[in-house]
Amino acid sequence: MSKNMQKNTLLNLKPIQKFIKGIGKDILKYFGKEKGCIIGLEDDGVFYGEGLYYWLSKKKKNITFTVMDDYGKGLEEGKVRGRKVLLIDNDIVTGKAYRIAMKFMREQKERLKLKDIKFAVLCDRMKMADFSVEDYPAPSS
């Protein structure tokens, strides 16, 4: 599959469209004219992050894209250095992945000269994300 076909397929998926429609304008404001980096958290956050990256690229934003696991494994440091960073996942259920990933990025902030770090998800049960499309209460025990 060509890169262009992959991009168009990803942008046509309903969950990706819902994500972009729900937070796209806020993300445009967040990055403004600054250089940014979208980090898709493995596994599901990669799809949402890549979809948002393609959408922002069409808007001529100076954005890079990379992926990592919750602990920072796989992060391409050259793509984040000196930029605003937006971590992307599909949801926050307990907040564990959010806390681990944000802690890791905050520890890298000075060394990598990061301008800012935010977190975006489709669904946020814990109301922790900076940007989310939906929030819904955690199931009661």
N, CA, C and O of each residue as an XYZ file, in Angstrom:
564
protein
N       0.849     -1.177      0.000
C       0.000      0.000      0.000
C       0.894      1.240      0.000
O       1.817      1.352      0.807
N       0.609      2.164     -0.912
C       1.405      3.383     -0.985
C       1.132      4.263      0.233
O       0.096      4.145      0.888
N       2.084      5.143      0.517
C       1.957      6.053      1.665
C       0.706      6.933      1.521
O       0.000      7.179      2.498
N       0.441      7.401      0.296
C      -0.729      8.247      0.059
C      -2.022      7.475      0.279
O      -2.976      8.004      0.850
N      -2.054      6.220     -0.176
C      -3.240      5.389      0.006
C      -3.453      5.096      1.493
O      -4.579      5.116      1.988
N      -2.344      4.822      2.197
C      -2.412      4.564      3.635
C      -2.958      5.799      4.358
O      -3.807      5.684      5.243
N      -2.465      6.971      3.975
C      -2.911      8.229      4.586
C      -4.410      8.423      4.373
O      -5.137      8.727      5.318
N      -4.876      8.247      3.133
C      -6.293      8.439      2.830
C      -7.166      7.409      3.527
O      -8.256      7.740      3.994
N      -6.705      6.159      3.606
C      -7.457      5.115      4.293
C      -7.602      5.461      5.767
O      -8.695      5.370      6.326
N      -6.509      5.855      6.392
C      -6.524      6.199      7.814
C      -7.473      7.370      8.084
O      -8.245      7.339      9.041
N      -7.413      8.391      7.246
C      -8.259      9.569      7.442
C      -9.738      9.288      7.176
O     -10.593     10.080      7.574
N     -10.053      8.179      6.514
C     -11.445      7.814      6.247
C     -12.062      6.946      7.335
O     -13.267      6.695      7.307
N     -11.266      6.483      8.289
C     -11.804      5.655      9.367
C     -12.637      6.517     10.314
O     -12.194      7.582     10.745
N     -13.838      6.054     10.633
C     -14.761      6.842     11.469
C     -14.178      7.243     12.829
O     -14.338      8.396     13.227
N     -13.504      6.331     13.564
C     -12.939      6.764     14.855
C     -11.883      7.866     14.695
O     -11.796      8.769     15.527
N     -11.085      7.789     13.628
C     -10.060      8.816     13.383
C     -10.742     10.138     13.028
O     -10.341     11.196     13.512
N     -11.770     10.075     12.186
C     -12.515     11.284     11.822
C     -13.144     11.925     13.059
O     -13.108     13.145     13.222
N     -13.718     11.097     13.923
C     -14.347     11.599     15.152
C     -13.306     12.285     16.039
O     -13.568     13.342     16.613
N     -12.121     11.671     16.145
C     -11.030     12.216     16.949
C     -10.607     13.589     16.416
O     -10.509     14.556     17.172
N     -10.362     13.658     15.117
C      -9.911     14.912     14.503
C     -10.999     15.984     14.583
O     -10.713     17.141     14.891
N     -12.239     15.601     14.308
C     -13.344     16.562     14.390
C     -13.500     17.087     15.818
O     -13.808     18.262     16.019
N     -13.290     16.220     16.802
C     -13.473     16.600     18.196
C     -12.386     17.485     18.767
O     -12.671     18.359     19.586
N     -11.133     17.277     18.350
C     -10.035     18.055     18.953
C      -9.189     18.832     17.954
O      -8.310     19.591     18.362
N      -9.429     18.665     16.661
C      -8.577     19.268     15.634
C      -8.339     20.760     15.798
O      -7.195     21.213     15.753
N      -9.407     21.531     15.987
C      -9.264     22.992     16.110
C      -8.443     23.364     17.343
O      -7.625     24.283     17.296
N      -8.662     22.651     18.441
C      -7.888     22.923     19.662
C      -6.413     22.593     19.465
O      -5.543     23.289     19.988
N      -6.133     21.538     18.718
C      -4.741     21.148     18.460
C      -4.071     22.181     17.551
O      -2.905     22.520     17.754
N      -4.794     22.678     16.561
C      -4.243     23.744     15.708
C      -3.844     24.948     16.556
O      -2.775     25.525     16.356
N      -4.704     25.328     17.504
C      -4.395     26.450     18.407
C      -3.195     26.120     19.287
O      -2.326     26.966     19.498
N      -3.146     24.894     19.800
C      -2.044     24.484     20.680
C      -0.699     24.629     19.968
O       0.228     25.225     20.517
N      -0.585     24.099     18.769
C       0.687     24.182     18.052
C       0.931     25.585     17.505
O       2.078     26.030     17.456
N      -0.115     26.285     17.097
C       0.063     27.629     16.557
C       1.089     27.637     15.442
O       1.011     26.833     14.512
N       2.054     28.546     15.533
C       3.111     28.634     14.519
C       4.368     27.877     14.946
O       5.370     27.875     14.230
N       4.313     27.239     16.105
C       5.490     26.546     16.637
C       5.686     25.175     16.000
O       4.749     24.566     15.484
N       6.928     24.712     16.052
C       7.228     23.350     15.623
C       6.638     22.386     16.645
O       6.701     22.628     17.850
N       6.070     21.301     16.154
C       5.464     20.333     17.059
C       5.819     18.907     16.702
O       6.324     18.620     15.617
N       5.543     18.022     17.639
C       5.721     16.592     17.411
C       4.537     15.850     18.017
O       4.145     16.096     19.157
N       3.986     14.951     17.240
C       2.939     14.065     17.724
C       3.587     12.727     18.022
O       4.295     12.163     17.188
N       3.332     12.223     19.229
C       3.843     10.912     19.629
C       2.654      9.988     19.837
O       1.845     10.196     20.741
N       2.553      8.972     18.999
C       1.507      7.969     19.150
C       1.961      6.915     20.139
O       3.002      6.286     19.950
N       1.179      6.719     21.200
C       1.520      5.687     22.186
C       1.053      4.331     21.679
O      -0.105      4.152     21.301
N       1.985      3.378     21.681
C       1.641      2.032     21.223
C       0.607      1.424     22.146
O       0.686      1.677     23.348
N      -0.306      0.685     21.708
C      -0.576      0.247     20.359
C      -1.581      1.166     19.663
O      -1.299      1.676     18.578
N      -2.737      1.381     20.268
C      -3.831      2.080     19.586
C      -3.591      3.563     19.355
O      -4.113      4.121     18.389
N      -2.832      4.205     20.197
C      -2.578      5.630     20.030
C      -1.837      5.958     18.753
O      -1.891      7.090     18.273
N      -1.139      4.970     18.196
C      -0.389      5.173     16.954
C      -1.339      5.563     15.820
O      -1.036      6.466     15.040
N      -2.487      4.886     15.724
C      -3.436      5.166     14.642
C      -4.027      6.567     14.764
O      -4.118      7.296     13.776
N      -4.426      6.939     15.972
C      -4.983      8.273     16.183
C      -3.913      9.340     15.961
O      -4.184     10.377     15.356
N      -2.708      9.087     16.446
C      -1.613     10.034     16.272
C      -1.234     10.220     14.821
O      -1.013     11.342     14.367
N      -1.159      9.112     14.089
C      -0.791      9.205     12.677
C      -1.893      9.901     11.876
O      -1.606     10.690     10.976
N      -3.143      9.608     12.201
C      -4.254     10.286     11.524
C      -4.218     11.785     11.756
O      -4.398     12.565     10.821
N      -3.986     12.195     13.007
C      -3.893     13.619     13.332
C      -2.684     14.251     12.641
O      -2.760     15.382     12.161
N      -1.576     13.523     12.592
C      -0.374     14.007     11.905
C      -0.664     14.278     10.423
O      -0.298     15.331      9.902
N      -1.322     13.326      9.746
C      -1.666     13.520      8.329
C      -2.568     14.739      8.155
O      -2.378     15.536      7.237
N      -3.544     14.876      9.039
C      -4.483     15.995      8.962
C      -3.751     17.328      9.148
O      -3.985     18.278      8.400
N      -2.869     17.394     10.143
C      -2.105     18.625     10.386
C      -1.141     18.921      9.240
O      -0.903     20.084      8.913
N      -0.585     17.876      8.631
C       0.320     18.059      7.491
C      -0.406     18.738      6.336
O       0.174     19.564      5.632
N      -1.671     18.390      6.142
C      -2.467     19.035      5.088
C      -2.667     20.518      5.390
O      -2.889     21.314      4.478
N      -2.589     20.890      6.660
C      -2.749     22.287      7.083
C      -1.406     23.022      7.059
O      -1.309     24.162      7.512
N      -0.385     22.370      6.537
C       0.960     22.958      6.388
C       1.621     23.281      7.725
O       2.377     24.248      7.825
N       1.345     22.488      8.739
C       1.982     22.669     10.042
C       3.348     21.985     10.043
O       3.534     20.958      9.391
N       4.301     22.559     10.778
C       5.642     21.984     10.908
C       5.601     20.953     12.040
O       5.955     21.243     13.183
N       5.161     19.750     11.691
C       4.909     18.693     12.668
C       5.683     17.444     12.275
O       5.770     17.098     11.097
N       6.243     16.771     13.274
C       6.854     15.462     13.055
C       5.994     14.420     13.766
O       5.127     14.756     14.572
N       6.249     13.161     13.455
C       5.489     12.068     14.064
C       6.446     10.951     14.454
O       7.333     10.581     13.685
N       6.258     10.424     15.650
C       7.016      9.269     16.108
C       6.116      8.452     17.033
O       5.016      8.874     17.386
N       6.599      7.293     17.409
C       5.836      6.426     18.316
C       6.735      6.006     19.469
O       7.961      6.042     19.369
N       6.105      5.609     20.559
C       6.841      5.051     21.688
C       5.871      4.224     22.517
O       4.654      4.331     22.362
N       6.425      3.394     23.402
C       5.558      2.718     24.360
C       5.410      3.633     25.574
O       5.990      4.718     25.608
N       4.648      3.205     26.555
C       4.384      4.059     27.724
C       5.657      4.488     28.446
O       5.688      5.543     29.079
N       6.706      3.672     28.352
C       7.962      3.927     29.075
C       8.993      4.677     28.232
O      10.119      4.890     28.682
N       8.622      5.079     27.017
C       9.527      5.849     26.175
C      10.317      5.036     25.178
O      11.055      5.601     24.371
N      10.181      3.717     25.212
C      10.922      2.868     24.273
C      10.431      3.131     22.852
O       9.229      3.136     22.587
N      11.380      3.348     21.946
C      11.056      3.594     20.547
C      11.025      5.068     20.166
O      10.932      5.392     18.982
N      11.100      5.972     21.148
C      11.040      7.404     20.862
C      12.235      7.832     20.010
O      13.381      7.537     20.349
N      11.966      8.522     18.914
C      13.021      9.090     18.071
C      13.269     10.515     18.574
O      12.533     11.442     18.237
N      14.309     10.671     19.378
C      14.564     11.944     20.056
C      14.744     13.114     19.104
O      14.346     14.235     19.423
N      15.334     12.873     17.944
C      15.538     13.946     16.974
C      14.237     14.559     16.479
O      14.208     15.715     16.055
N      13.166     13.783     16.534
C      11.872     14.281     16.059
C      11.144     15.130     17.101
O      10.202     15.845     16.760
N      11.567     15.060     18.363
C      10.899     15.836     19.413
C      11.728     17.023     19.897
O      11.181     17.978     20.448
N      13.021     16.969     19.696
C      13.931     17.984     20.238
C      13.502     19.405     19.852
O      13.319     19.715     18.675
N      13.346     20.260     20.871
C      13.037     21.668     20.652
C      11.608     21.954     20.207
O      11.320     23.050     19.725
N      10.717     20.994     20.360
C       9.344     21.152     19.862
C       8.310     21.079     20.980
O       8.603     20.628     22.087
N       7.105     21.527     20.675
C       5.948     21.231     21.512
C       5.590     19.779     21.234
O       5.657     19.330     20.090
N       5.213     19.046     22.265
C       4.934     17.619     22.127
C       3.478     17.341     22.493
O       2.950     17.869     23.472
N       2.846     16.495     21.677
C       1.490     16.037     21.958
C       1.486     14.512     21.954
O       1.643     13.880     20.909
N       1.302     13.933     23.140
C       1.177     12.481     23.271
C      -0.260     12.099     22.941
O      -1.200     12.769     23.367
N      -0.426     11.018     22.182
C      -1.761     10.587     21.758
C      -1.990      9.136     22.149
O      -1.137      8.279     21.919
N      -3.142      8.869     22.741
C      -3.585      7.497     22.998
C      -5.063      7.429     22.658
O      -5.706      8.457     22.444
N      -5.599      6.219     22.607
C      -7.020      6.113     22.278
C      -7.903      6.419     23.475
O      -8.984      6.985     23.320
N      -7.446      6.045     24.684
C      -8.274      6.303     25.858
C      -7.444      6.360     27.129
O      -6.291      5.931     27.170
N      -8.066      6.901     28.158
C      -7.531      6.828     29.517
C      -8.609      6.128     30.330
O      -9.705      6.658     30.514
N      -8.289      4.934     30.815
C      -9.249      4.161     31.603
C      -8.896      4.258     33.083
O      -9.729      4.652     33.898
N      -7.653      3.895     33.433
C      -7.222      3.974     34.834
C      -6.251      5.131     35.068
O      -6.085      5.585     36.200
N      -5.619      5.600     34.010
C      -4.639      6.673     34.126
C      -3.209      6.182     34.236
O      -2.283      6.993     34.255
N      -3.006      4.869     34.310
C      -1.661      4.324     34.494
C      -0.739      4.682     33.320
O       0.354      5.205     33.533
N      -1.171      4.404     32.092
C      -0.335      4.697     30.921
C      -0.071      6.201     30.815
O       1.036      6.620     30.479
N      -1.090      7.006     31.102
C      -0.940      8.463     31.076
C       0.166      8.894     32.039
O       1.074      9.636     31.662
N       0.083      8.422     33.292
C       1.068      8.827     34.303
C       2.483      8.395     33.918
O       3.428      9.170     34.067
N       2.634      7.174     33.427
C       3.958      6.663     33.062
C       4.536      7.462     31.892
O       5.685      7.902     31.949
N       3.748      7.651     30.835
C       4.236      8.351     29.643
C       4.534      9.821     29.937
O       5.549     10.348     29.481
N       3.664     10.483     30.689
C       3.894     11.896     31.013
C       5.109     12.058     31.922
O       5.881     13.003     31.760
N       5.283     11.157     32.864
C       6.463     11.205     33.743
C       7.732     11.082     32.907
O       8.681     11.842     33.095
N       7.745     10.119     31.982
C       8.908      9.927     31.119
C       9.204     11.203     30.325
O      10.349     11.652     30.279
N       8.182     11.784     29.704
C       8.405     12.969     28.876
C       8.839     14.170     29.721
O       9.697     14.944     29.297
N       8.262     14.329     30.896
C       8.685     15.441     31.771
C      10.149     15.294     32.164
O      10.870     16.285     32.278
N      10.585     14.054     32.370
C      11.992     13.811     32.711
C      12.916     14.148     31.542
O      14.097     14.416     31.758
N      12.409     14.141     30.321
C      13.208     14.446     29.126
C      13.124     15.921     28.732
O      13.875     16.378     27.870
N      12.219     16.659     29.356
C      11.899     18.021     28.906
C      13.119     18.930     28.800
O      13.332     19.562     27.765
N      13.906     18.999     29.844
C      15.064     19.904     29.826
C      16.134     19.417     28.846
O      16.656     20.198     28.050
N      16.454     18.127     28.911
C      17.509     17.568     28.054
C      17.184     17.723     26.568
O      18.066     18.021     25.763
N      15.913     17.520     26.210
C      15.508     17.606     24.807
C      14.960     18.986     24.435
O      14.495     19.201     23.316
N      15.025     19.927     25.403
C      14.571     21.302     25.173
C      13.132     21.352     24.639
O      12.826     22.094     23.705
N      12.264     20.547     25.252
C      10.863     20.512     24.834
C      10.172     21.801     25.262
O      10.359     22.264     26.387
N       9.382     22.375     24.376
C       8.677     23.632     24.661
C       7.476     23.403     25.575
O       7.178     24.230     26.437
N       6.786     22.272     25.382
C       5.588     21.976     26.157
C       5.210     20.515     25.914
O       5.622     19.917     24.920
N       4.425     19.947     26.826
C       3.978     18.557     26.702
C       2.492     18.505     27.047
O       2.084     18.934     28.126
N       1.698     17.983     26.138
C       0.262     17.801     26.367
C      -0.118     16.369     25.984
O       0.667     15.637     25.383
N      -1.349     15.993     26.352
C      -1.840     14.626     26.138
C      -3.239     14.703     25.542
O      -4.077     15.469     26.018
N      -3.497     13.908     24.497
C      -4.815     13.886     23.854
C      -5.296     12.453     23.682
O      -4.514     11.551     23.381
N      -6.599     12.259     23.879
C      -7.219     10.935     23.721
C      -8.606     11.091     23.105
O      -9.187     12.176     23.095
N      -9.116      9.975     22.594
C     -10.499      9.958     22.141
C     -11.428      9.943     23.353
O     -12.321     10.783     23.460
N     -11.222      8.994     24.264
C     -12.092      8.829     25.436
C     -11.275      8.951     26.719
O     -10.235      8.309     26.865
N     -11.745      9.769     27.635
C     -11.034      9.998     28.890
C     -11.967      9.730     30.075
O     -12.808     10.564     30.410
N     -11.813      8.576     30.696
C     -12.651      8.230     31.855
C     -12.198      8.943     33.123
O     -12.995      9.142     34.039
N     -10.937      9.324     33.185
C     -10.370      9.883     34.409
C     -10.249     11.411     34.382
O      -9.839     12.014     35.374
N     -10.598     12.032     33.269
C     -10.497     13.493     33.114
C      -9.069     13.994     33.378
O      -8.850     14.964     34.103
N      -8.116     13.298     32.764
C      -6.704     13.645     32.932
C      -6.113     14.318     31.695
O      -5.182     15.116     31.814
N      -6.636     14.011     30.520
C      -6.055     14.492     29.265
C      -6.276     15.990     29.090
O      -7.248     16.557     29.589
N      -5.353     16.611     28.372
C      -5.490     18.029     28.037
C      -6.540     18.224     26.946
O      -7.234     19.240     26.912
N      -6.647     17.231     26.051
C      -7.609     17.270     24.954
C      -8.290     15.911     24.873
O      -7.618     14.880     24.842
N      -9.619     15.901     24.838
C     -10.344     14.640     24.647
C     -11.654     14.924     23.931
O     -12.195     16.028     23.993
N     -12.148     13.900     23.251
C     -13.400     14.026     22.524
C     -14.557     13.653     23.435
O     -15.584     14.332     23.465
N     -14.381     12.579     24.169
C     -15.440     12.083     25.048
C     -14.872     11.852     26.433
O     -13.706     11.490     26.592
N     -15.710     12.066     27.430
C     -15.360     11.562     28.747
C     -16.613     10.867     29.264
O     -17.736     11.321     29.044
N     -16.396      9.796     29.931
C     -17.518      9.046     30.472
C     -17.073      8.444     31.777
O     -15.894      8.138     31.951
N     -18.000      8.268     32.699
C     -17.616      7.779     34.024
C     -17.103      6.349     33.983
O     -17.566      5.524     33.195
N     -16.156      6.080     34.834
C     -15.677      4.703     34.982
C     -16.820      3.870     35.548
O     -17.615      4.372     36.342
N     -16.912      2.604     35.149
C     -17.999      1.769     35.672
C     -17.902      1.638     37.183
O     -16.811      1.496     37.736
N     -19.043      1.686     37.841
C     -19.035      1.531     39.297
C     -18.910      0.058     39.649
O     -19.421     -0.810     38.942
N     -18.226     -0.208     40.747
C     -17.960     -1.591     41.141
C     -19.173     -2.236     41.752
O     -19.122     -3.403     42.140
